[in-house]
Short mmCIF file of C-alpha atoms in Angstrom, two decimals:
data_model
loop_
_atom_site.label_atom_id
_atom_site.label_comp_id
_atom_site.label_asym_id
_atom_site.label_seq_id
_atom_site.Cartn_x
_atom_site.Cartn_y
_atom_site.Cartn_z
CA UNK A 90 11.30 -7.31 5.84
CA UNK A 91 13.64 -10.37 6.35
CA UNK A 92 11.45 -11.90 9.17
CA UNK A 93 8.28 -11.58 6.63
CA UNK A 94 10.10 -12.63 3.58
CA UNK A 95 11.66 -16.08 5.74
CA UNK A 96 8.51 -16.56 6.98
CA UNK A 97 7.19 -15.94 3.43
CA UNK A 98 9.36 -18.69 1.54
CA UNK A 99 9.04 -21.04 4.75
CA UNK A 100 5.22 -21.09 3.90
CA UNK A 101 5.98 -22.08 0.13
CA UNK A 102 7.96 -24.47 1.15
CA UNK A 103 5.48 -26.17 3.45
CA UNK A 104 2.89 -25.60 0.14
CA UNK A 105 5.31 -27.17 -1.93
CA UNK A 106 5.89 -30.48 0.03
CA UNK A 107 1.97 -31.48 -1.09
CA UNK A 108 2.53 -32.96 -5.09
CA UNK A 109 -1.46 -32.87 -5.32
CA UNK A 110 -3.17 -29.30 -5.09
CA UNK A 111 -2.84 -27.94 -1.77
CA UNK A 112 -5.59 -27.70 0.46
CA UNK A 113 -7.92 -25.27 0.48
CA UNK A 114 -7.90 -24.45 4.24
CA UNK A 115 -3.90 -24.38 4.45
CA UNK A 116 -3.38 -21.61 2.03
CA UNK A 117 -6.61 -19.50 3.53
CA UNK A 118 -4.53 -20.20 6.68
CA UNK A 119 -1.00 -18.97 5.44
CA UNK A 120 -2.79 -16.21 3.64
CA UNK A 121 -4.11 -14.95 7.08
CA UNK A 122 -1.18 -15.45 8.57
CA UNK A 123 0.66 -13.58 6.07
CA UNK A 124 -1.50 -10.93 6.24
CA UNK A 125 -1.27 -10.97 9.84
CA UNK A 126 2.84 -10.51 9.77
CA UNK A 127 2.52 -7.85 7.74
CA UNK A 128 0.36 -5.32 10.34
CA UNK A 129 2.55 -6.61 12.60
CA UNK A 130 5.46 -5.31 10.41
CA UNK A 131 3.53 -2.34 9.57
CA UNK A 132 2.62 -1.51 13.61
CA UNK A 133 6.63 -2.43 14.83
CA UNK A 134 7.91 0.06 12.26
CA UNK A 135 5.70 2.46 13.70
CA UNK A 136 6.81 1.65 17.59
CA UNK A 137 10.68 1.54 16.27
CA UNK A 138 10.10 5.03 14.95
CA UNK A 139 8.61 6.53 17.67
CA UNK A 140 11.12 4.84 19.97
CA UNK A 141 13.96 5.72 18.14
CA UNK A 142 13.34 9.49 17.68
CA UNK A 143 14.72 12.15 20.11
CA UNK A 144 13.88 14.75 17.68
CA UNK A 145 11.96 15.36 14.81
CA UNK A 146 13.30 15.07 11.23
CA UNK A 147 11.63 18.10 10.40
CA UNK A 148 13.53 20.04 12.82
CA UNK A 149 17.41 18.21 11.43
CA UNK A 150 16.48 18.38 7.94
CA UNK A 151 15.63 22.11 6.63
CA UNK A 152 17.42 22.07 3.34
CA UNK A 153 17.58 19.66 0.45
CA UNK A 154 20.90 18.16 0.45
CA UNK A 155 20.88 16.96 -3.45
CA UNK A 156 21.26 19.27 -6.28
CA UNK A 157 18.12 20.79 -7.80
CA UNK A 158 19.14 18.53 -11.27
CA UNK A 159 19.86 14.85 -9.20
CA UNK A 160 16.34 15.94 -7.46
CA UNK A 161 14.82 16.31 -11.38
CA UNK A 162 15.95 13.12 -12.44
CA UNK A 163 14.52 11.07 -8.79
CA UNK A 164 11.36 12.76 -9.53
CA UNK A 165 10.92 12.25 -13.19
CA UNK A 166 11.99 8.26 -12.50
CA UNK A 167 9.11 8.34 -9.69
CA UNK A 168 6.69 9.84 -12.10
CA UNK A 169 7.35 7.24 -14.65
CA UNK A 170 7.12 4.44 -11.68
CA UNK A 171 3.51 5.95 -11.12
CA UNK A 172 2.46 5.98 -14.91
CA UNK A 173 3.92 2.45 -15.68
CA UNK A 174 2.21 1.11 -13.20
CA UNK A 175 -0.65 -1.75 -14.56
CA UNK A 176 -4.64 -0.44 -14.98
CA UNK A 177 -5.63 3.27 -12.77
CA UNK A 178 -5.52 5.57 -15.40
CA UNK A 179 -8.08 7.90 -13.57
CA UNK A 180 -5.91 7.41 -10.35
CA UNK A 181 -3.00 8.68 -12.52
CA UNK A 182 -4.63 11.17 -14.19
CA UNK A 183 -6.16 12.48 -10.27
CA UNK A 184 -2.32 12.10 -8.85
CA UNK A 185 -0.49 13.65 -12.09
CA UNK A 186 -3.18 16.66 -11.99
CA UNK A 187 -2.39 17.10 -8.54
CA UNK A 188 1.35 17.08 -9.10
CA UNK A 189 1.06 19.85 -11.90
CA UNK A 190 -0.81 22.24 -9.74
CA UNK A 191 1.87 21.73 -6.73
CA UNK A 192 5.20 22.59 -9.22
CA UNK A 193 3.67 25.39 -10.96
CA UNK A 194 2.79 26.85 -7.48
CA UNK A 195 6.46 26.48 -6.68
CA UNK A 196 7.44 28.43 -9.95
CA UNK A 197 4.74 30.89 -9.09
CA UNK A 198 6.74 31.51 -5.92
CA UNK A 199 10.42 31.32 -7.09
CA UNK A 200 8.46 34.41 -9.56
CA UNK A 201 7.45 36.37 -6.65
CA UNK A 202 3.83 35.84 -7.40
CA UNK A 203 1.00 34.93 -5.28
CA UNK A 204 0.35 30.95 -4.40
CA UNK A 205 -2.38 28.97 -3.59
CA UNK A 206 -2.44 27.10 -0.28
CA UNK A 207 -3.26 23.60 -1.68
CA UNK A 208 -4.71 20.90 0.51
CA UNK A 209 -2.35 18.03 0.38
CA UNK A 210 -4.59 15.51 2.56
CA UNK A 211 -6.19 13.09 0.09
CA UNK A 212 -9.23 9.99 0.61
CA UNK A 213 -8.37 7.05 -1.33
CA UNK A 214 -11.33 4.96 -1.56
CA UNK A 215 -11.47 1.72 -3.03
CA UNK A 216 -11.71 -2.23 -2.98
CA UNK A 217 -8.79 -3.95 -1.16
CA UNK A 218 -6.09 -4.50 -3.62
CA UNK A 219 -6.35 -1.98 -5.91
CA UNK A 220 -3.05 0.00 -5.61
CA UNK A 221 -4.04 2.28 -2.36
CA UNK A 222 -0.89 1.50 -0.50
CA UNK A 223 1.39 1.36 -3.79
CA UNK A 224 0.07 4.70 -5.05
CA UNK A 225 0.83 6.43 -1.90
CA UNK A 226 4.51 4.96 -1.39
CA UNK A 227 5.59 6.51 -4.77
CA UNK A 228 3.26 9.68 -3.96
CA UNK A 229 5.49 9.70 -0.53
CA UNK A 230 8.86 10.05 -2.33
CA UNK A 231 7.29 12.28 -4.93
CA UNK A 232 6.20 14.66 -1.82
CA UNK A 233 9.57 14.67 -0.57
CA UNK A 234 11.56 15.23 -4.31
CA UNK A 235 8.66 18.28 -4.95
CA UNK A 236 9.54 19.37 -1.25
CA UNK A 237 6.42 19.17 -0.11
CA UNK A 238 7.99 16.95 2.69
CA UNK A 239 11.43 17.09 4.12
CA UNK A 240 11.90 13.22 4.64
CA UNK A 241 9.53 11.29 2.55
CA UNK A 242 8.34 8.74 4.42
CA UNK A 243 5.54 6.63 4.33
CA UNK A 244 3.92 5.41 8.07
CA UNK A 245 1.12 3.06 7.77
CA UNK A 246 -1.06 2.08 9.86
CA UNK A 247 -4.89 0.90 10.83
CA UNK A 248 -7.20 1.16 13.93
CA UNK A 249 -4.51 -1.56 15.63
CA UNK A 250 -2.21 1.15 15.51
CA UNK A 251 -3.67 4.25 17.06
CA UNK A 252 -6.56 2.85 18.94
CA UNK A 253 -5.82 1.50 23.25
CA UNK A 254 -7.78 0.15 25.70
CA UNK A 255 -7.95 3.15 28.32
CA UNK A 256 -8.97 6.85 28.73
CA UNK A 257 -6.05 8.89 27.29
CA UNK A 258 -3.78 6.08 25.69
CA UNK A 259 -4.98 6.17 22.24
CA UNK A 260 -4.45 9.98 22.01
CA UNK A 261 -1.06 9.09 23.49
CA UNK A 262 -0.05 6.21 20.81
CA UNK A 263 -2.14 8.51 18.53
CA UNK A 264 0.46 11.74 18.57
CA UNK A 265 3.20 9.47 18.80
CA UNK A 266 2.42 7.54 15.35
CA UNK A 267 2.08 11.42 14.28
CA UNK A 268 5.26 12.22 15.44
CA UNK A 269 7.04 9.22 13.46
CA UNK A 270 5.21 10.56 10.06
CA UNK A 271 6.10 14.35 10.78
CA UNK A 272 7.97 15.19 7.66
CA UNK A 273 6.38 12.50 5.44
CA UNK A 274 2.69 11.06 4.90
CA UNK A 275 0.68 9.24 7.40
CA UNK A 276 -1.61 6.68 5.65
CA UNK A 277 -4.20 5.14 7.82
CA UNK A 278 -5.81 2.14 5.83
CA UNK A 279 -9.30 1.06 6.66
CA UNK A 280 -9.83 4.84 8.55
CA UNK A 281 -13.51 4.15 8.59
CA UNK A 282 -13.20 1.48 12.01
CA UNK A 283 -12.29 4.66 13.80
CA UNK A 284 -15.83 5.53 14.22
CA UNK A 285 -17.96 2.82 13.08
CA UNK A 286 -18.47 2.21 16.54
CA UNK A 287 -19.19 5.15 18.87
CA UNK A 288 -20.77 2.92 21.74
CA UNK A 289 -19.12 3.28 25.28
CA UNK A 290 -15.67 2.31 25.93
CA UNK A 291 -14.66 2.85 21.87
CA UNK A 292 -11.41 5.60 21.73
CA UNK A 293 -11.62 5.53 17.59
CA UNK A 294 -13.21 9.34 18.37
CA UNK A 295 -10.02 9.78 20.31
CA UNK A 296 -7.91 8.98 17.58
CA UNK A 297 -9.91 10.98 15.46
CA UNK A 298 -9.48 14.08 17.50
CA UNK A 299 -5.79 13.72 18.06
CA UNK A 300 -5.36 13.72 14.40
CA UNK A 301 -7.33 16.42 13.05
CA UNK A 302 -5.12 18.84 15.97
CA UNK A 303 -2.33 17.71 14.55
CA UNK A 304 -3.46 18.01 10.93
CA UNK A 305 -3.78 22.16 12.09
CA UNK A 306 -0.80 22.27 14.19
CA UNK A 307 1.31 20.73 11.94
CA UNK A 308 -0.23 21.83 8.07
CA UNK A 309 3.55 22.16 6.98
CA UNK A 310 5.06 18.88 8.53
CA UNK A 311 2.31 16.24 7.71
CA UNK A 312 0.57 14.73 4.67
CA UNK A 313 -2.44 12.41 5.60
CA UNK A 314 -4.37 9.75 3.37
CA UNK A 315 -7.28 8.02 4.65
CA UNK A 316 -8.31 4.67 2.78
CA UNK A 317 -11.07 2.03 2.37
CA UNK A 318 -14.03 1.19 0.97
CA UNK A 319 -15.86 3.72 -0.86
CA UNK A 320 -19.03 3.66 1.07
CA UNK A 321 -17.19 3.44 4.43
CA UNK A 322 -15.20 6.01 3.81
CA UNK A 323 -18.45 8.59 3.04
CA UNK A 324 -19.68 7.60 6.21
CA UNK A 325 -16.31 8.25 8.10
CA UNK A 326 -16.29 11.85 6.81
CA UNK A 327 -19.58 12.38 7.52
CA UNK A 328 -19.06 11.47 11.37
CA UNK A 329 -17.33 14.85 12.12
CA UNK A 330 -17.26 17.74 10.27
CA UNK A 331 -13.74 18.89 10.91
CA UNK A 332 -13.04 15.29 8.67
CA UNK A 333 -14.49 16.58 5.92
CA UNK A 334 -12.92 20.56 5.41
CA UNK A 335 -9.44 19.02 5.97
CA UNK A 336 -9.98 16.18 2.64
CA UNK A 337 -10.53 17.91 -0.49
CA UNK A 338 -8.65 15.22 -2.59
CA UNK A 339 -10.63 12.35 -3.39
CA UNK A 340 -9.26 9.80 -5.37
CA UNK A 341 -11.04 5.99 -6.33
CA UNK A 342 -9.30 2.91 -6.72
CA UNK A 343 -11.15 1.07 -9.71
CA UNK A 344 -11.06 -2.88 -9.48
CA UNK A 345 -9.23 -4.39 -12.08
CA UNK A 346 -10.28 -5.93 -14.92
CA UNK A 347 -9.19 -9.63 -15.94
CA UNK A 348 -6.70 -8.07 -18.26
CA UNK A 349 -5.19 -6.11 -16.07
CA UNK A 350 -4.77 -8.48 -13.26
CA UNK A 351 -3.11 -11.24 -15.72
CA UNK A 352 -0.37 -8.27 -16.48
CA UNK A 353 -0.11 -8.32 -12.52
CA UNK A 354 0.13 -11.57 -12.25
CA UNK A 355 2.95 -11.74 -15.74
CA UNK A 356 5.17 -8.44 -13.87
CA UNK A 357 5.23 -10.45 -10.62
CA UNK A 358 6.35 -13.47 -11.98
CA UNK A 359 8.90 -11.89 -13.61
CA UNK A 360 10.24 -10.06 -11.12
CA UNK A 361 10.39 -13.50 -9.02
CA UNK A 362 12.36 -14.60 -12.33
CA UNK A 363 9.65 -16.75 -13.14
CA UNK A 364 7.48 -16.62 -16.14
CA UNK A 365 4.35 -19.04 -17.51
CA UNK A 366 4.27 -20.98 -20.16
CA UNK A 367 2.28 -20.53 -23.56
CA UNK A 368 -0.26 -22.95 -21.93
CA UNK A 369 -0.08 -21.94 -18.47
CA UNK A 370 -0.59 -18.29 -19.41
CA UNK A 371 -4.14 -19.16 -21.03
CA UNK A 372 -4.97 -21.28 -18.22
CA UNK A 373 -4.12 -17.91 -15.77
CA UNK A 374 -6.11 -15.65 -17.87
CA UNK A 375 -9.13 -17.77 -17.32
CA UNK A 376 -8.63 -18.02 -13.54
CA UNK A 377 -8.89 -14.24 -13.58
CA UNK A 378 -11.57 -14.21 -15.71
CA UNK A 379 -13.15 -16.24 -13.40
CA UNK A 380 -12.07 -14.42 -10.30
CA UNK A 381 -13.52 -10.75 -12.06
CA UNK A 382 -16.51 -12.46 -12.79
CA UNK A 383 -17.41 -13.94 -9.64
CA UNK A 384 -16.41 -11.29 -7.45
CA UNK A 385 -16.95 -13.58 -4.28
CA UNK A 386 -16.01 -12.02 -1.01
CA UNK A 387 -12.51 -13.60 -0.84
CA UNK A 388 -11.77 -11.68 -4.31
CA UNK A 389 -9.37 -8.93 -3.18
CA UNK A 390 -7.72 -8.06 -7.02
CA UNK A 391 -3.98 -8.08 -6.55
CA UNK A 392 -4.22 -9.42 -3.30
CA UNK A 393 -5.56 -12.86 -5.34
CA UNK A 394 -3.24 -12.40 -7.56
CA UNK A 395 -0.33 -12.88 -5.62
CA UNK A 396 -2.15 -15.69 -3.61
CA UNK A 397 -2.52 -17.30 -6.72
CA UNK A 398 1.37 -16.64 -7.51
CA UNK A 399 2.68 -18.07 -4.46
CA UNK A 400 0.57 -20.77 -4.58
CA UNK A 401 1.97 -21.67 -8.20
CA UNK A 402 5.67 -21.14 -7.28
CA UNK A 403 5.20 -23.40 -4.31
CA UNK A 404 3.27 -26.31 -6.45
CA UNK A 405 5.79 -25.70 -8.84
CA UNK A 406 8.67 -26.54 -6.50
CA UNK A 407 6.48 -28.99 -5.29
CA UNK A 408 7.11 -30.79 -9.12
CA UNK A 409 10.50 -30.02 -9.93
CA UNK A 410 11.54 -31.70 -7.19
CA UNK A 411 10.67 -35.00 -8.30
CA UNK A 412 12.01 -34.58 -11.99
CA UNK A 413 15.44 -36.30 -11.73
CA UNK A 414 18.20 -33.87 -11.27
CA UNK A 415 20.04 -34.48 -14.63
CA UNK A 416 16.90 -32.67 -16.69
CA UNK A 417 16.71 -30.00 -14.33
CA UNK A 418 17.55 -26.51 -16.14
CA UNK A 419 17.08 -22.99 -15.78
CA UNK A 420 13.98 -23.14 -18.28
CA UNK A 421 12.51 -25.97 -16.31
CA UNK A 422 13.20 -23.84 -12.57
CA UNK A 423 11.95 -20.41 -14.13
CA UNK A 424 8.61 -21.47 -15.74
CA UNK A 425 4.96 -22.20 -14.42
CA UNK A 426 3.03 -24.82 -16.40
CA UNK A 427 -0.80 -25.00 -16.23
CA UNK A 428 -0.59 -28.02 -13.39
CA UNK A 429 1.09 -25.46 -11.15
CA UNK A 430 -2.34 -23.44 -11.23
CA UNK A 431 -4.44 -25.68 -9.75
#
């Protein structure tokens, strides 16, 4: 994450060197090219992992290595990580049901009594920005503290990463992305591009195919979450009916309301160290209110929200820098004022 987060502060900086409201093209540019780094992030970690690995984890790891109490305490902090997060209270509600029915299978077991075999694969469908991706890193470390998974982590990917350009290479990168998740959760994001298009020369079937074997072969080793947009993601399971017996966990992603997505904006900030001021915090709440209730397609709920952030922290440099250094203080470096918001 170093690369992304240079790359990340170089852009602000650029932002910040314009004293009137940057333009409207150059931040749907850096955007993009954020967004960009980041499957390219996403699609390296996947190649490092597959490169990397001479083995399996599953077959180094067998036992848990931390006492049953340390194990307690990592999951309850997870679980509260989950429930603290901003606005999805059916999400949570979908996840924590989900979690109940997996530990009191486990006691059923330590009792000697008979246990269900429950379907761990789950369809998150949803609006982009709406907590898909967040949900399932925490669910990932959950999985692994409940032992569902020996390892815990998360590999994500999209078409990019599983789909080539010739006969037998996609089910090749395919099983190889499955190999790097073996032991922890695969989550394919925007699933639905796999077979959108089943025209000549398209290997999204491929892909398909390769991962519902290894969904059988491997029922023990591998969680998998599908995501996208609710609609798309009907049609994807539709496609092939093998899709749709291995997903029995369907969970939506609600957009947020204005309220929510102003406590978004607040935690981020603050987690920046950065915080608005009296006036600056009205004049974000009726950004967002405008953002909810236009809806246009570049609204993307958090996603905004953090354009909106960066774009503030980098007009905000953009002003300090000009004050003269003498009435520069930590109050005047930490806060956003309503001129920093466009």
């Amino acid at each position: 994450m170093v690369i992304y987060d240079t790359f990340l502060l170089f852009g602000q900086m650029l932002l910040a060197l314009h004293v009137e409201e940057p333009d409207e093209a150059e931040s749907a540019f850096f955007t993009a090219y954020m967004d960009r780094m980041e499957q390219f992030l996403r699609e390296y970690a996947v190649w490092y992992a597959g490169s990397q690995k001479q083995y399996r984890p599953v077959d180094v790891i067998t036992e848990p290595t931390e006492s049953e109490e340390v194990r307690e305490q990592k999951l309850s902090a997870l679980l509260e990580e989950l429930n603290d997060l901003v606005g999805l209270t059916g999400v949570k509600y979908q996840v924590n049901s989900m979690i109940n029915l997996i530990r009191v299978q486990k006691m059923r077991k330590a009792q000697g009594l008979k246990v269900t075999d429950v379907s761990k694969h789950m369809v998150f469908s949803g609006n982009p920005g709406t907590g898909k991706t967040t949900v399932a890193r925490i669910l990932a470390d959950i999985y692994k503290y409940l032992g569902v998974v020996k390892q815990g982590q998360l590999i994500e990917v999209d078409r990019g990463g599983l789909v080539r350009g010739y006969v037998g290479q996609t089910a090749t990168q395919t099983q190889t992305v499955i190999e790097s998740a073996l032991g922890g959760i695969l989550f394919i994001d925007e699933a639905y591009t796999l077979t959108v298009n089943k025209g000549e020369g398209d290997f999204g079937q491929e892909a398909v195919d390769t991962l519902l074997k290894a969904m059988e072969d491997h029922r023990d080793e591998l969680v998998v979450i599908v995501a996208g947009y609710t609609d798309l993601m009907e049609q994807f399971l539709s496609s092939n009916p093998g899709l749709k017996s291995r997903f029995n966990h369907f969970i939506h992603f609600e957009d947020y309301t204005a309220e929510e997505l102003l406590a978004i904006l607040q935690m981020n900030l603050k987690k920046q160290e950065y915080h608005l001021s009296e006036a600056a915090k009205a004049k974000a709440a009726e950004i967002v209110e405008r953002m909810v209730a236009e809806k246009t397609e570049n609204f993307a709920n958090a996603r905004s929200v953090r354009n909106l952030m960066e774009q503030a922290i980098a007009k905000q440099a953009g002003r300090v820098v000009q004050m003269e250094e003498g009435r520069i203080d930590k109050e005047i470096l930490s806060t956003i004022e309503p001129e920093d918001l466009g």
